[in-house]
XYZ file of C-alpha atoms in Angstrom:
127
model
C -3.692 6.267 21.923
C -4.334 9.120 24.551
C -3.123 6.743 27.208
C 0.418 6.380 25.239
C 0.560 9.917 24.647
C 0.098 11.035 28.381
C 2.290 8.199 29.770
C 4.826 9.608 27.221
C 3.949 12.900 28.267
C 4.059 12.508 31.962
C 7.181 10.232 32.297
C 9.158 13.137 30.034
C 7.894 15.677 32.611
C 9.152 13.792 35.430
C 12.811 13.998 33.548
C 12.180 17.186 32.510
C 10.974 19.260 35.559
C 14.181 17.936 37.472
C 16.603 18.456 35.040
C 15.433 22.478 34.399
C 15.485 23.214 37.840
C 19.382 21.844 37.956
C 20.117 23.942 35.609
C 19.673 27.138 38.033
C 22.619 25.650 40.254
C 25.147 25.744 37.728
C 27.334 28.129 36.467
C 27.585 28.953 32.760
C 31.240 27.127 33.186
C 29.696 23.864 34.135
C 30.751 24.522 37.617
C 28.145 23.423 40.455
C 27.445 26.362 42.624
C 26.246 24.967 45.803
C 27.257 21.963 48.069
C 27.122 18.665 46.045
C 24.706 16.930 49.048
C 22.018 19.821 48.971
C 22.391 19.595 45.342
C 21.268 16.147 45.574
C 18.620 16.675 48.474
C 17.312 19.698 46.448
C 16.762 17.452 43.560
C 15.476 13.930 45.279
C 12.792 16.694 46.470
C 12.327 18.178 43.432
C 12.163 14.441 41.770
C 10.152 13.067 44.334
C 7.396 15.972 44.478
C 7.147 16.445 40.932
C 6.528 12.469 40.392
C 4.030 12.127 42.890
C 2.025 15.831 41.362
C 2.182 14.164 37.742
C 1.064 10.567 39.281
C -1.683 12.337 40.580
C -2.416 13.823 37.473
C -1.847 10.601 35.503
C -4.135 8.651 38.052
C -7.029 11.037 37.560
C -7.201 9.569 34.074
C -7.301 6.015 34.573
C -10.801 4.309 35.456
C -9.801 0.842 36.343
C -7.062 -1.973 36.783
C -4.910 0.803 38.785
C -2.582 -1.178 40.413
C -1.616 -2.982 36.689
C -1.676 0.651 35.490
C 0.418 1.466 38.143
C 3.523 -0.684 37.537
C 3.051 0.372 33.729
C 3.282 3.370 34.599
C 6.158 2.744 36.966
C 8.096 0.480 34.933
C 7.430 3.118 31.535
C 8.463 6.439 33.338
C 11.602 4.581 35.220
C 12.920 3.214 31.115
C 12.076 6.470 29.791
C 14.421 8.107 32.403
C 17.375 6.332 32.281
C 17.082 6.731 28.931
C 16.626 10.258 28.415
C 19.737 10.150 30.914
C 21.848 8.205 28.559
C 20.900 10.606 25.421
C 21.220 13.579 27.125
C 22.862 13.730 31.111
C 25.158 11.426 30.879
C 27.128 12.948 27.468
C 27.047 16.443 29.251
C 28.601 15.046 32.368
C 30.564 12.690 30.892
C 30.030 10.472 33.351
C 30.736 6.707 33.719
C 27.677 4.678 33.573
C 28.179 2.643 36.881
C 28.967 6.058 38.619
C 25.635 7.483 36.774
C 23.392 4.151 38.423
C 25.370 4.652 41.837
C 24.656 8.470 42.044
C 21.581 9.276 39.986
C 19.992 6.085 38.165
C 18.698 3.850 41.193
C 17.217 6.681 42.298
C 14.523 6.740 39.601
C 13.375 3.690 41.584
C 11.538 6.079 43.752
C 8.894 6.697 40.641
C 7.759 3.015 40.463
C 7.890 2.646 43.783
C 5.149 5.638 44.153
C 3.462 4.804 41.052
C 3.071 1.266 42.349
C 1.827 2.355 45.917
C -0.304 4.946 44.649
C -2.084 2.137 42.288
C -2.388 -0.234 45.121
C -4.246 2.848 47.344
C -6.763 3.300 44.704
C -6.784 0.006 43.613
C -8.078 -0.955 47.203
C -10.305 2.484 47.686
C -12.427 1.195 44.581
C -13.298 -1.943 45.702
């Protein structure tokens, strides 16, 4: 049960964290307030370095099977993304949803992608 609770707990960090910061680059009208493409760089950073901190932090849990644990992981935090997305990012910026997988979605690919390398690392450090 702790393991559910801290995958559900991490993987709605690594929505969250992204999604506060973008806040801070928009005006009260809706209106973003920087350039669209450092926008985006600003958050793939902000995505990609607050993934890998709460992969670390996940990892530091788990005592075996870490590559397994890692595409659970993966596969959990990418689901739990898009779908926060479609409750909550995608009504706001009523945006369609191919545009939303073009632009934003496939980019969530990143966090199985590091969860599945970072499971293979320690996967191969243990033995």
């Amino acid at each position: 049960m702790k393991a559910i609770k801290s995958n559900i707990g991490y993987g709605f960090l690594s929505w969250f964290v992204p999604f506060f910061i973008s806040i801070f680059f928009f005006s009260k009208d809706g209106g973003l307030q920087i350039d669209l493409f450092l926008f985006k760089t600003i958050m793939i950073v902000v995505g990609s370095l607050s993934g890998c901190f709460l992969l670390y932090r996940y990892f530091l849990l788990v005592d075996s099977k870490f590559l397994k644990e890692g595409f659970v992981i993966g596969i959990s935090w990418l689901s739990l993304n898009w779908l926060l997305d479609i409750l909550v990012l995608i009504p706001m910026s009523k945006m369609p949803m191919d545009v939303y997988f073009i632009q934003i979605g496939f980019r969530y690919l990143s966090l199985l992608f590091f969860a599945i390398a970072m499971g293979a690392i320690l996967e191969r450090k243990v033995k």
